[in-house]
PDB file of C-alpha atoms in Angstrom:
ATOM      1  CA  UNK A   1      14.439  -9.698  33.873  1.00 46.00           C
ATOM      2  CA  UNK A   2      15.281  -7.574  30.977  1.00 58.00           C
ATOM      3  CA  UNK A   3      16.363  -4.204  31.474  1.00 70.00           C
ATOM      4  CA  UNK A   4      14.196  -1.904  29.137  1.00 83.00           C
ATOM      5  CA  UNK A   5      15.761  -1.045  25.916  1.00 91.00           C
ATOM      6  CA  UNK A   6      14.756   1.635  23.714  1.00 93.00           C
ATOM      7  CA  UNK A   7      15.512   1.481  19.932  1.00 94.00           C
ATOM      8  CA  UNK A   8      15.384   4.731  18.052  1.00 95.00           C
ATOM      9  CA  UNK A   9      16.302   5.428  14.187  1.00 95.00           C
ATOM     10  CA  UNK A  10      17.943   9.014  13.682  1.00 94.00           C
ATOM     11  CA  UNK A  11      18.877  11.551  10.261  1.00 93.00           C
ATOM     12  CA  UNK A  12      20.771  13.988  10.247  1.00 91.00           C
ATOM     13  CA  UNK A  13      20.805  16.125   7.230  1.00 88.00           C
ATOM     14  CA  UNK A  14      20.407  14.002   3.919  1.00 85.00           C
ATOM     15  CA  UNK A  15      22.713  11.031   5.778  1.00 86.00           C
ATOM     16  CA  UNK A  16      21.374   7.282   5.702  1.00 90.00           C
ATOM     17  CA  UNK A  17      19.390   6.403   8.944  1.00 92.00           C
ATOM     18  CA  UNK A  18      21.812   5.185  11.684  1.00 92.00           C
ATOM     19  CA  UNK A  19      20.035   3.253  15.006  1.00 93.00           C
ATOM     20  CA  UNK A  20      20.810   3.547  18.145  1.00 94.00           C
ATOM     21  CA  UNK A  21      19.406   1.630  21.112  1.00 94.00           C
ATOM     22  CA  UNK A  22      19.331   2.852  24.475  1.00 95.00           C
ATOM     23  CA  UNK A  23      19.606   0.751  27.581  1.00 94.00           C
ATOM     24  CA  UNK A  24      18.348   2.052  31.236  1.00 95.00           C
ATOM     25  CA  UNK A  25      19.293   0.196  34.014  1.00 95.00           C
ATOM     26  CA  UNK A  26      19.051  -0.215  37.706  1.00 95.00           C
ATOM     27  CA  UNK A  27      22.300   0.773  39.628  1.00 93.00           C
ATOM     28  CA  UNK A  28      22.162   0.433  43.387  1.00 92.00           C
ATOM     29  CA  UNK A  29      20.239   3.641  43.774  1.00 94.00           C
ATOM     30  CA  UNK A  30      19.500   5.486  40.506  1.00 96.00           C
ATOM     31  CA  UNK A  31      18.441   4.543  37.176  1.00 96.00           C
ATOM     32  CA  UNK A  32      21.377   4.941  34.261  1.00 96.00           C
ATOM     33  CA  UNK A  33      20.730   5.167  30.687  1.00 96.00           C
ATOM     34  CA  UNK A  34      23.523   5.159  28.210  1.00 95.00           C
ATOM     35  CA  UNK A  35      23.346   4.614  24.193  1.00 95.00           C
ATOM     36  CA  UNK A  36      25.272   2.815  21.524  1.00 93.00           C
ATOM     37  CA  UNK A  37      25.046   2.522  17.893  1.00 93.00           C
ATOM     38  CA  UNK A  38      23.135  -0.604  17.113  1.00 93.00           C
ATOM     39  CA  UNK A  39      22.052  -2.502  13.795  1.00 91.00           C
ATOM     40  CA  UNK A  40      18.216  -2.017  12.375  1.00 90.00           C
ATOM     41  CA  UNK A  41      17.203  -4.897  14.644  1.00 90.00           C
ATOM     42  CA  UNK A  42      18.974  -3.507  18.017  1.00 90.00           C
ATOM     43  CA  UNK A  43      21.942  -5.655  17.744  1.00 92.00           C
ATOM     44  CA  UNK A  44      25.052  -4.126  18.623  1.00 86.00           C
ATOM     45  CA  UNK A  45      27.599  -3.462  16.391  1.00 82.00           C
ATOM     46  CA  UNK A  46      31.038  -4.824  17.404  1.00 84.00           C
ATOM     47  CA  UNK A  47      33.299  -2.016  18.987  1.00 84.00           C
ATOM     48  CA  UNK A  48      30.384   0.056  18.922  1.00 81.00           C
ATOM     49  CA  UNK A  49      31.203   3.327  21.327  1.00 80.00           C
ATOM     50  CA  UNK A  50      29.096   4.668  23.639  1.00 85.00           C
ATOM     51  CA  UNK A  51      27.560   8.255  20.841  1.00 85.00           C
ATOM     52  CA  UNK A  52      25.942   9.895  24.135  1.00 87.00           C
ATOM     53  CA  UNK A  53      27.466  10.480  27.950  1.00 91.00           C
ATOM     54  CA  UNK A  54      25.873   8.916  30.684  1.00 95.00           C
ATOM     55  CA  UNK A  55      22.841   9.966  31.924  1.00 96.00           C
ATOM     56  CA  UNK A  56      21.144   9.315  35.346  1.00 97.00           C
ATOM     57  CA  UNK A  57      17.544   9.616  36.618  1.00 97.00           C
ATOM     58  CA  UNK A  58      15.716   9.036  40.151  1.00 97.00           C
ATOM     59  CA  UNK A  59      13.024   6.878  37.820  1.00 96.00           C
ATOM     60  CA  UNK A  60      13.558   4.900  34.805  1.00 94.00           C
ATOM     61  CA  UNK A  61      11.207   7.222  32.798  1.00 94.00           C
ATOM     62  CA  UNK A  62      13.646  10.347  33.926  1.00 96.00           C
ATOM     63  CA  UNK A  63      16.534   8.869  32.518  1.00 96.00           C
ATOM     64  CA  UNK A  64      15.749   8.087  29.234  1.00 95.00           C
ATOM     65  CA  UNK A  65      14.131  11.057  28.436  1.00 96.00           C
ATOM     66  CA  UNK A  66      17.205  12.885  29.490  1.00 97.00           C
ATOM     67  CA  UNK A  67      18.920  10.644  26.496  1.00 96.00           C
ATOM     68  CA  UNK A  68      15.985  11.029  24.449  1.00 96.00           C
ATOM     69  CA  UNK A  69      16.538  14.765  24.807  1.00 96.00           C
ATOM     70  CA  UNK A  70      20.167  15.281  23.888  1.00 95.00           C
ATOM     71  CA  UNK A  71      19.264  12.752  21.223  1.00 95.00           C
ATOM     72  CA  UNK A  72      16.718  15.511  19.782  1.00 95.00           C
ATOM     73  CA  UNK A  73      18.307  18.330  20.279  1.00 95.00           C
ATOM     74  CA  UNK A  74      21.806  16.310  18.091  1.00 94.00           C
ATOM     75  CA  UNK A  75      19.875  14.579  15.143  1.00 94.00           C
ATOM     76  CA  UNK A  76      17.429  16.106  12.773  1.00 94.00           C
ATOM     77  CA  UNK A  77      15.059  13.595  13.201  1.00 94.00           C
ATOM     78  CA  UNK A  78      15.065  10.701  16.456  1.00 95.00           C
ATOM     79  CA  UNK A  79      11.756   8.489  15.604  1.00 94.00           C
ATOM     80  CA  UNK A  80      11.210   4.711  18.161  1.00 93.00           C
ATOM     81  CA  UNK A  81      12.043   1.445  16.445  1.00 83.00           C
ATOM     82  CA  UNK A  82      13.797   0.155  14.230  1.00 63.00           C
ATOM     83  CA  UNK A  83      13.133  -2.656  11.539  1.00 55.00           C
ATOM     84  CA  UNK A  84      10.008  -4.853  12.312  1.00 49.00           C
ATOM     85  CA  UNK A  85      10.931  -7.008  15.031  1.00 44.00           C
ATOM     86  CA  UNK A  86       8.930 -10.658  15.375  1.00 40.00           C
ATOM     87  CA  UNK A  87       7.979 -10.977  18.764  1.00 38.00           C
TER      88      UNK A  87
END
């Protein structure tokens, strides 16, 4: 099944829009979310480093807004999705 994945398009200051997607996964007794640079469609970009630490959560939900938050308080403006995706 695929692990949720969270795409979010961030500013800061009069910068061009960077994207960065952020992955939350199940590990053996805690959810983990951790965030990369990505491409407007979610792809990663090659060598892309991890722009956030590692956070961890009891429930999915807590651990990506614990990224979501350090991703607010860091970039002016942190809005979900990127480019129109077809589904």
């Amino acid at each position: 099944s695929a692990m949720p994945f969270h795409l979010y398009r961030v500013v800061s200051g009069g910068t061009a829009p960077r994207w960065f997607g952020v992955r939350v996964e199940y590990d053996e007794d805690r959810w983990v979310s951790t965030c990369r640079e990505v491409d407007a469609n979610g792809d990663e970009k090659p060598g892309a480093a991890a722009v956030a630490p590692t956070f961890y959560g009891v429930t999915a939900e807590q651990a990506h807004r614990r990224m979501l938050d350090v991703l607010e308080n860091t970039y002016d403006e942190v809005t979900p999705g990127g480019a129109e995706v077809a589904t």
